[in-house]
PDB file of C-alpha atoms in Angstrom:
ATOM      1  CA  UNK A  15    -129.488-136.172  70.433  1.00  0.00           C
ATOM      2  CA  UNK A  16    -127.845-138.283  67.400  1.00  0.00           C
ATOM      3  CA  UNK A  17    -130.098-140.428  67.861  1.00  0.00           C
ATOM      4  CA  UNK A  18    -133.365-138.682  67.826  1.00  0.00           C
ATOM      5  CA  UNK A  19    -132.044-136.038  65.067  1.00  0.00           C
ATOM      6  CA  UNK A  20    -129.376-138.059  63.290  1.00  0.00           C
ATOM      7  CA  UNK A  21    -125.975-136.861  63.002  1.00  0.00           C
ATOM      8  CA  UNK A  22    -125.197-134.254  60.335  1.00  0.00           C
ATOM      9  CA  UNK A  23    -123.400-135.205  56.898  1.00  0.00           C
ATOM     10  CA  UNK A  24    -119.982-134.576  57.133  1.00  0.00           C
ATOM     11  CA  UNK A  25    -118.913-131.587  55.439  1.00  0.00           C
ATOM     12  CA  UNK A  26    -116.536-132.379  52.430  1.00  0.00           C
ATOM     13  CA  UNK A  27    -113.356-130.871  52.211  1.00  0.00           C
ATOM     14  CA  UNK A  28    -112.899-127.658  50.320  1.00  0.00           C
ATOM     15  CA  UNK A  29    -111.067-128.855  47.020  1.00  0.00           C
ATOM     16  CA  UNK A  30    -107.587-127.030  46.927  1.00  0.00           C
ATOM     17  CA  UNK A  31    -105.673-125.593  43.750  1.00  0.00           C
ATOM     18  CA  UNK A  32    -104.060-128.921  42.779  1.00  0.00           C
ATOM     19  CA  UNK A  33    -107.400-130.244  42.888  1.00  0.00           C
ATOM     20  CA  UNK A  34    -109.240-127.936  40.196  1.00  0.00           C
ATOM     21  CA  UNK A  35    -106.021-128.168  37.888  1.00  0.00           C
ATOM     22  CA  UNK A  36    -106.786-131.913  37.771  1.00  0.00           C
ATOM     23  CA  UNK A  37    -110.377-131.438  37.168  1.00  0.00           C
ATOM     24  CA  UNK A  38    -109.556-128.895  34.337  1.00  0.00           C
ATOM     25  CA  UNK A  39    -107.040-130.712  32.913  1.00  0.00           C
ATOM     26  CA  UNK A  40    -109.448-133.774  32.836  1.00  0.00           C
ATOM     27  CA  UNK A  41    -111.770-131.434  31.062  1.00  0.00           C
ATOM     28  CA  UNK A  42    -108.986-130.123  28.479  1.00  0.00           C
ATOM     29  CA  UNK A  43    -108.612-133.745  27.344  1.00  0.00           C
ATOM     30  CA  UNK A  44    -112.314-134.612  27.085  1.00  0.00           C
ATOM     31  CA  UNK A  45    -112.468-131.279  25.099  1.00  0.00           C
ATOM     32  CA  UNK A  46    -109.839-132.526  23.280  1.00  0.00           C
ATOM     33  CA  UNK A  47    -111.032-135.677  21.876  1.00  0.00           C
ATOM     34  CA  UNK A  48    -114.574-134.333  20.772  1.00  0.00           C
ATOM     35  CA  UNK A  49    -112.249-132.284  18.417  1.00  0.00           C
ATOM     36  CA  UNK A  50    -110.364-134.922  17.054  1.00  0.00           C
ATOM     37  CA  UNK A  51    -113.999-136.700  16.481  1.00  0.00           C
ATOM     38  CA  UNK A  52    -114.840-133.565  14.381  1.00  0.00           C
ATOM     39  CA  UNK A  53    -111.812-134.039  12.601  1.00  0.00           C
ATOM     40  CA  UNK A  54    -112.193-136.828  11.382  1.00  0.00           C
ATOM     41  CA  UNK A  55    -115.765-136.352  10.314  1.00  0.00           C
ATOM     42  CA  UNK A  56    -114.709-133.367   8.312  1.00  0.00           C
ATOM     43  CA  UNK A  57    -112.480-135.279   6.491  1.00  0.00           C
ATOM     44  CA  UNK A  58    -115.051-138.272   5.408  1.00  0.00           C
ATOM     45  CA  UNK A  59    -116.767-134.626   3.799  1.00  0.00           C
ATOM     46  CA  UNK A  60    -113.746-133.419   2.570  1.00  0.00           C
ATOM     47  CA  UNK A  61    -113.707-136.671   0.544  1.00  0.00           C
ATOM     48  CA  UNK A  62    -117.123-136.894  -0.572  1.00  0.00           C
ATOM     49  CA  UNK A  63    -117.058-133.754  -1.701  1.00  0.00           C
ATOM     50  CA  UNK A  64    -114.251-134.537  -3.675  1.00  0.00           C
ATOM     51  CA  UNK A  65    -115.980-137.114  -5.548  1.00  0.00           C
ATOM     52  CA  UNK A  66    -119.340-136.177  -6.500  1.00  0.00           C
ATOM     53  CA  UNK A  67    -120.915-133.597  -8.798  1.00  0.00           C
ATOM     54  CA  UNK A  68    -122.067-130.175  -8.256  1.00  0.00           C
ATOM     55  CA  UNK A  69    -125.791-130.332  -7.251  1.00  0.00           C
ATOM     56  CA  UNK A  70    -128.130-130.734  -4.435  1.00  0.00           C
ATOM     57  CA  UNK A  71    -126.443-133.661  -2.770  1.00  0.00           C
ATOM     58  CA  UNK A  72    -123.101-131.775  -3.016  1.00  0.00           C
ATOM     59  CA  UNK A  73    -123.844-129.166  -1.318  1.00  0.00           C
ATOM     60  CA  UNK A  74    -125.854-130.969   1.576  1.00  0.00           C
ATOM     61  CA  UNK A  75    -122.605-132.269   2.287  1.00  0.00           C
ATOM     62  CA  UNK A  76    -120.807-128.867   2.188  1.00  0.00           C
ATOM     63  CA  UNK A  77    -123.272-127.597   4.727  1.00  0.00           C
ATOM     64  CA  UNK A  78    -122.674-130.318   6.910  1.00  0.00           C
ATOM     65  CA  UNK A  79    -119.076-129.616   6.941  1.00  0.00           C
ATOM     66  CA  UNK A  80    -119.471-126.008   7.773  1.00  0.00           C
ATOM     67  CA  UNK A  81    -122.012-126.819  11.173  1.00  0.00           C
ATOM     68  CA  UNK A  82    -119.012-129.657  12.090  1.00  0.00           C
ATOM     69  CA  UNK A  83    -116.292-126.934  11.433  1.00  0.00           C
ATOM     70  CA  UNK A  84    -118.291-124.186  13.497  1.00  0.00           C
ATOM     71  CA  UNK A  85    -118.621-126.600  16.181  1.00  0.00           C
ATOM     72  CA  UNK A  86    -115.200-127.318  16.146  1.00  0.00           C
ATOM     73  CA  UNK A  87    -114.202-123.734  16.402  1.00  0.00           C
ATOM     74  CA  UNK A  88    -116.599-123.687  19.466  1.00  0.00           C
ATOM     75  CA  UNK A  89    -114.456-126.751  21.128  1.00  0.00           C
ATOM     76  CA  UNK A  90    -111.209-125.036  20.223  1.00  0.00           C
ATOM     77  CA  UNK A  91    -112.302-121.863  22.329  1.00  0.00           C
ATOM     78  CA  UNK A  92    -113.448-123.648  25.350  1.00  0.00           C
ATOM     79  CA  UNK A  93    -110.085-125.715  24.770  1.00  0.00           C
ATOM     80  CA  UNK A  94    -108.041-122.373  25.306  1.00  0.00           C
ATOM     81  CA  UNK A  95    -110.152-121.489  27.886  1.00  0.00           C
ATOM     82  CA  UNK A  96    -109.620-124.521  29.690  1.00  0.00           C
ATOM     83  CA  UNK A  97    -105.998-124.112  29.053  1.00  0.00           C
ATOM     84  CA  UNK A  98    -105.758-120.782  30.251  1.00  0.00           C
ATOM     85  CA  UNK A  99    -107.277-121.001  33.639  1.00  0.00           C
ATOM     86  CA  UNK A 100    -105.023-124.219  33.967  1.00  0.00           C
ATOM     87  CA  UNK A 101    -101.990-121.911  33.665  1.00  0.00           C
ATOM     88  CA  UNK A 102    -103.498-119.444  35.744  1.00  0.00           C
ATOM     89  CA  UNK A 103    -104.063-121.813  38.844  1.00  0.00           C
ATOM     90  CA  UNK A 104    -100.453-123.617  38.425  1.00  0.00           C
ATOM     91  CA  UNK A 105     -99.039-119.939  38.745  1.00  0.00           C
ATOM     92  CA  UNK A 106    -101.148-119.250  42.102  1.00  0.00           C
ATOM     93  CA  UNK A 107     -99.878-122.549  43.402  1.00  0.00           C
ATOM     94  CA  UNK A 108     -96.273-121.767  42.227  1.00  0.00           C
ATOM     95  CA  UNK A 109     -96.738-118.218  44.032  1.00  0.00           C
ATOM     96  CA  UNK A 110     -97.844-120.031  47.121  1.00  0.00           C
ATOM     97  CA  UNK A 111     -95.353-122.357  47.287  1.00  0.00           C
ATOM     98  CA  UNK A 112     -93.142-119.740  47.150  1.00  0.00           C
ATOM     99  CA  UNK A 113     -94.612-117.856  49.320  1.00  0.00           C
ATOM    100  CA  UNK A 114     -94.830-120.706  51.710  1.00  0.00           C
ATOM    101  CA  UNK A 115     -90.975-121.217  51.248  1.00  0.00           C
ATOM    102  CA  UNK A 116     -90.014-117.657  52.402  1.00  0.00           C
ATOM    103  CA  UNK A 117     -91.645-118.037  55.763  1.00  0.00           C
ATOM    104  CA  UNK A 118     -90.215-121.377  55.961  1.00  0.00           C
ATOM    105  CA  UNK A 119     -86.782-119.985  55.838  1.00  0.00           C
ATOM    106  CA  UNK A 120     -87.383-116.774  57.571  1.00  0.00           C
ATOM    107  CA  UNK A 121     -88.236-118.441  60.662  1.00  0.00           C
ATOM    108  CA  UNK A 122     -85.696-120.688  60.308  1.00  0.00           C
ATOM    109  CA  UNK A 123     -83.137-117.728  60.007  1.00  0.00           C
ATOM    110  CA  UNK A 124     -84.844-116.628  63.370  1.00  0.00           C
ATOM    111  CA  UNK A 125     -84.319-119.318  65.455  1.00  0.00           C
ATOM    112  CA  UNK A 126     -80.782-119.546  64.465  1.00  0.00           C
ATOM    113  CA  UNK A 127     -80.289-115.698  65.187  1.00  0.00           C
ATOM    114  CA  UNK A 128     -82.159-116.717  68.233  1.00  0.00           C
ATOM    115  CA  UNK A 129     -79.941-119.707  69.025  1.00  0.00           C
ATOM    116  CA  UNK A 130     -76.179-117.681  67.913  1.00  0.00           C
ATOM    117  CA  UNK A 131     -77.386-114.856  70.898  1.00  0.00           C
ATOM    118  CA  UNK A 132     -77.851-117.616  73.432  1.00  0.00           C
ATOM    119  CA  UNK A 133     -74.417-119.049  72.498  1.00  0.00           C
ATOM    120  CA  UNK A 134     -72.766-115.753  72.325  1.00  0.00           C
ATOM    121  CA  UNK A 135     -74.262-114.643  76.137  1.00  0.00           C
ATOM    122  CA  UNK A 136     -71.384-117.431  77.183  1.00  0.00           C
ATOM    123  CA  UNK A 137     -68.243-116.434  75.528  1.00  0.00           C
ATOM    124  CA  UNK A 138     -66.443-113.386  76.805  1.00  0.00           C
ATOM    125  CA  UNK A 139     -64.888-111.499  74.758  1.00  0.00           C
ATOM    126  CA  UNK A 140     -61.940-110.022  77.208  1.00  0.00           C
ATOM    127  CA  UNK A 141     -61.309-113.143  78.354  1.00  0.00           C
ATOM    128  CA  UNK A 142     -60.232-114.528  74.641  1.00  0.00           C
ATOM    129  CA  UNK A 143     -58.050-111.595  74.410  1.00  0.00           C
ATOM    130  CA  UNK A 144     -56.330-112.494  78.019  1.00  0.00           C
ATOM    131  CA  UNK A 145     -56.069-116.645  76.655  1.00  0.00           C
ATOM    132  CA  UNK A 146     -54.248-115.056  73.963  1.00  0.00           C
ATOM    133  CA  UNK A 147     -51.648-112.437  75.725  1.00  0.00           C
ATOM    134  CA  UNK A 148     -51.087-115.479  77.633  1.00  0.00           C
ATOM    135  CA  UNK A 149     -50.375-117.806  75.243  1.00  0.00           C
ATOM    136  CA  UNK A 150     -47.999-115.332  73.377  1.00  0.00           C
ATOM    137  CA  UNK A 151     -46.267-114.432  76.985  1.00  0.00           C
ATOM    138  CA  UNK A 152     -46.133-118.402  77.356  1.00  0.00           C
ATOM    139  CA  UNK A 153     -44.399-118.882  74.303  1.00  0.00           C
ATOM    140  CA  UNK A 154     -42.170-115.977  74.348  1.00  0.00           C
ATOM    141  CA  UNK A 155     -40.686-117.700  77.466  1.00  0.00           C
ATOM    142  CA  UNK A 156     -40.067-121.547  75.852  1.00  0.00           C
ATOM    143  CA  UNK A 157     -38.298-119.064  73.074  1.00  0.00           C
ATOM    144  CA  UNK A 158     -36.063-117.638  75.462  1.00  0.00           C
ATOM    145  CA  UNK A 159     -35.764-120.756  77.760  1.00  0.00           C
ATOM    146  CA  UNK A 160     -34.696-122.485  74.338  1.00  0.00           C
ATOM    147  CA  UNK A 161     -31.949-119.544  73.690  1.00  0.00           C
ATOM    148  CA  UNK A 162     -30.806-120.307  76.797  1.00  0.00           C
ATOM    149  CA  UNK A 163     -30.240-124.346  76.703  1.00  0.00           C
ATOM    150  CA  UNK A 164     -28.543-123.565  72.936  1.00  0.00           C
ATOM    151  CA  UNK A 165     -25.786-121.535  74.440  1.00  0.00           C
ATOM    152  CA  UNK A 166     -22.352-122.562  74.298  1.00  0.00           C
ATOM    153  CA  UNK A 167     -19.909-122.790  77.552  1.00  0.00           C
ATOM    154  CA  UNK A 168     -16.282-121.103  77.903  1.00  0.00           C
ATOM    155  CA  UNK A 169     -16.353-119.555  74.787  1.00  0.00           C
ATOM    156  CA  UNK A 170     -15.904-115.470  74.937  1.00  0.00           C
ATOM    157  CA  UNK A 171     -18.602-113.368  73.643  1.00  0.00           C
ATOM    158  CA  UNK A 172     -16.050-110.645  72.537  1.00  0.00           C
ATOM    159  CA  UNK A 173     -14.239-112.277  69.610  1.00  0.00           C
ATOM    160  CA  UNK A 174     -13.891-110.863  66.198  1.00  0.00           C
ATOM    161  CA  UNK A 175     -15.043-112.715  63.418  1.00  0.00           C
ATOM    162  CA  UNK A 176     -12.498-110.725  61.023  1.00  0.00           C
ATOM    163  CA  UNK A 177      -9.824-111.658  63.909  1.00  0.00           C
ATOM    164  CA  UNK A 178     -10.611-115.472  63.754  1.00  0.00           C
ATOM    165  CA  UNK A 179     -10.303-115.854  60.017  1.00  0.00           C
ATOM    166  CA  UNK A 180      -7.138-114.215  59.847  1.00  0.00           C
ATOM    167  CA  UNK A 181      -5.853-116.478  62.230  1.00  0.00           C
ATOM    168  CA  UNK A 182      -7.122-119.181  60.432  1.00  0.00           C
ATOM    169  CA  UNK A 183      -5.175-117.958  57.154  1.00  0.00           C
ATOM    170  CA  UNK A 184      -2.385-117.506  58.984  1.00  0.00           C
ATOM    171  CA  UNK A 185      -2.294-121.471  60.483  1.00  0.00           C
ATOM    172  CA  UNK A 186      -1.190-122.473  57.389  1.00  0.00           C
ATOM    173  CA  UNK A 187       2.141-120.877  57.605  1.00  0.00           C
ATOM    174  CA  UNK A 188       2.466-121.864  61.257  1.00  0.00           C
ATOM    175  CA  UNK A 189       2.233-125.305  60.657  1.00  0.00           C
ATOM    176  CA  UNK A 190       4.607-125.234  57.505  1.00  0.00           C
ATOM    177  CA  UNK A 191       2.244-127.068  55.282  1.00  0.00           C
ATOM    178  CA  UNK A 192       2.380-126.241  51.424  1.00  0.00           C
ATOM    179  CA  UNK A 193      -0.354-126.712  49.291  1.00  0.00           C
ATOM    180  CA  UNK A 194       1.281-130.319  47.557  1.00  0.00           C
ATOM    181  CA  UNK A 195       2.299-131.462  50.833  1.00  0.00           C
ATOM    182  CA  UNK A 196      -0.226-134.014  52.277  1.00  0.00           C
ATOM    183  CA  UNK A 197       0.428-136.234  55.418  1.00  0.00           C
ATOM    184  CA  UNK A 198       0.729-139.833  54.761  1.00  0.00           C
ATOM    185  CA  UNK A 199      -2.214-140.764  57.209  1.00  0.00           C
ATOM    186  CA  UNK A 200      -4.436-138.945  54.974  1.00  0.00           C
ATOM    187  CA  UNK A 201      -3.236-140.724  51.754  1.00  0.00           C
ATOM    188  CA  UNK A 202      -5.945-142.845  50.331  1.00  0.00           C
ATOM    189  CA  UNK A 203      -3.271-145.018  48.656  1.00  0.00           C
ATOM    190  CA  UNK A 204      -2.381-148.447  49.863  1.00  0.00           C
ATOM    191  CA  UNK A 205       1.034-148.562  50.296  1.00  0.00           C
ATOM    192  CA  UNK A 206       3.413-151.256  48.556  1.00  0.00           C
ATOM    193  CA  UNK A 207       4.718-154.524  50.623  1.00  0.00           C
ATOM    194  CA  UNK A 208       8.101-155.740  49.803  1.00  0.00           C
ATOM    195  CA  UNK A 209       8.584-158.764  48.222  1.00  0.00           C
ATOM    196  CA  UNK A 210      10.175-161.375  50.524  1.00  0.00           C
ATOM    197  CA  UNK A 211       9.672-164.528  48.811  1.00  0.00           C
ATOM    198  CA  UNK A 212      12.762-165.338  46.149  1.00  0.00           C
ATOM    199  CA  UNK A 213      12.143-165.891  42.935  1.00  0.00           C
ATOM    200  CA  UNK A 214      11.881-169.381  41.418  1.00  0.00           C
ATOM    201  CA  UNK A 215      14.463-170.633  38.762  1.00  0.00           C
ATOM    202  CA  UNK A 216      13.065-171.159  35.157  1.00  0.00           C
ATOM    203  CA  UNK A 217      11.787-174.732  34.476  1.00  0.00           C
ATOM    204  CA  UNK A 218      12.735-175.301  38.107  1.00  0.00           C
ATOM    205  CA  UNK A 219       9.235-176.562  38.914  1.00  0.00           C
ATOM    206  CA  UNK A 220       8.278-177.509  35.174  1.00  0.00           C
ATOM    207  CA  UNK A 221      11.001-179.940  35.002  1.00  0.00           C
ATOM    208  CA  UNK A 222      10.629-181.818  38.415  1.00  0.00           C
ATOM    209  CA  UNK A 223       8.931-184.976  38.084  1.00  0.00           C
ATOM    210  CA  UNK A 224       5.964-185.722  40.220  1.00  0.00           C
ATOM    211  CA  UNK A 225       6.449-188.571  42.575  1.00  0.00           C
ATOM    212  CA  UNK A 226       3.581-191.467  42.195  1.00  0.00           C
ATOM    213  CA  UNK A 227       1.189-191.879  44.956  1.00  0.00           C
ATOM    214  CA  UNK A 228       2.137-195.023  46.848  1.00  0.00           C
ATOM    215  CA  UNK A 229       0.279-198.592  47.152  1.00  0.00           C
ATOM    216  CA  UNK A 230      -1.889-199.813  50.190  1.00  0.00           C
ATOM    217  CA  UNK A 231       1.317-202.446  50.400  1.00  0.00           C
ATOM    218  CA  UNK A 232       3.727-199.960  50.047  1.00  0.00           C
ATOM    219  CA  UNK A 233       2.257-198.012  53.381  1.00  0.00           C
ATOM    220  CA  UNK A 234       1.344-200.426  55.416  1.00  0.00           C
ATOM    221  CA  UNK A 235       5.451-201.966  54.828  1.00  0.00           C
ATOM    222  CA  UNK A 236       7.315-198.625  55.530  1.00  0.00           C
ATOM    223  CA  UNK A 237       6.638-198.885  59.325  1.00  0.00           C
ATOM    224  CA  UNK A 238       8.654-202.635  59.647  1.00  0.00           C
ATOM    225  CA  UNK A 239      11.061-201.367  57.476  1.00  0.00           C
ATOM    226  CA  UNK A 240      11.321-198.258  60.124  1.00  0.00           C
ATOM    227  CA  UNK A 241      11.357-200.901  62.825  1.00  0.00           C
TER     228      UNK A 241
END
């Protein structure tokens, strides 16, 4: 069939918001510079005018300037027109994108609602509140199995505080310790050694004279002499 009939043009895609900003902006600027063109012509009359005479050629030039200065009020409009429906189209796509956002996170918050209710069918409630009476139960018994292992053997649970420290004022006097009086095995202080050596006479050692060292000849003849 293609080939007896052709195939059909493709269509061309429908030109989107983003696409018609562009194209209007494109036309803002062309708009644009055709005014800056007229400004500039308007001040080549603005000069010439300021030069010449009034007369005939005077005010050919003055009429001039008026048709460039209407048209340029004519550009200026379309300008703002331009302008306007620029605006107008970023808004829609700013609303849309907005728009588009929502229902972005909207489904997102419904899968995760969807996703917490799956999660939540397998936890039981009663059976966190059993873990944890049992883990209090669990550690009230290491408390008391700790109490236990702490207590002290052969010593009577009946005694009197108030009884124990007056017998522990009372040692004291038993003992017949004073306040001053302090053992001598808890004495810090050395204790003093006796002096057994005698003492040496004055000058005794001063006045001595010290025997000279003898000669190799002198040694080796003391042992015949000793023979």
């Amino acid at each position: 069939m293609n080939r007896l009939f052709g195939a059909g043009k493709p269509k061309a895609p429908k030109p989107t918001l983003n696409d018609a900003i562009a194209s209007t902006e494109l036309r803002v600027g062309s708009v644009g510079a055709k005014i800056k063109k007229l400004d500039g012509e308007l001040i080549r009359c603005r000069d010439q005018m300021s030069k010449m005479r009034d007369g005939p050629g005077k005010n050919t030039v003055k009429q001039k300037a008026l048709r460039i200065l209407k048209q340029k009020k004519m550009y200026e409009d379309q300008r703002d027109q331009l302008t306007q429906q620029s605006f107008n189209m970023e808004t829609t796509v700013f609303a849309t994108e907005n728009i588009s956002n929502t229902m972005s996170t909207i489904q997102a918050m419904q899968d995760a609602n969807k996703a917490l209710k799956k999660q939540y069918k397998n936890i039981d409630i009663d059976k966190i509140y059993d873990i944890q009476d049992e883990m209090a139960d669990l550690v009230e018994q290491a408390n008391e199995v700790q109490e236990l292992m702490g207590r002290s053997y052969n010593v009577p649970d009946d005694l009197d505080e108030q009884d124990l420290e007056a017998e522990l004022d009372a040692l004291g006097d038993d003992l017949g310790f004073e306040e001053n009086d302090v053992p001598s095995y808890l004495n810090n202080q050395e204790p003093e050694l006796p002096d057994l050596l005698p003492d040496a006479p004055d000058g005794a050692i001063s006045n001595q004279p010290v025997p000279d060292k003898p000669t190799e000849a002198q040694a080796s003849a003391e042992p015949a002499v000793r023979m």
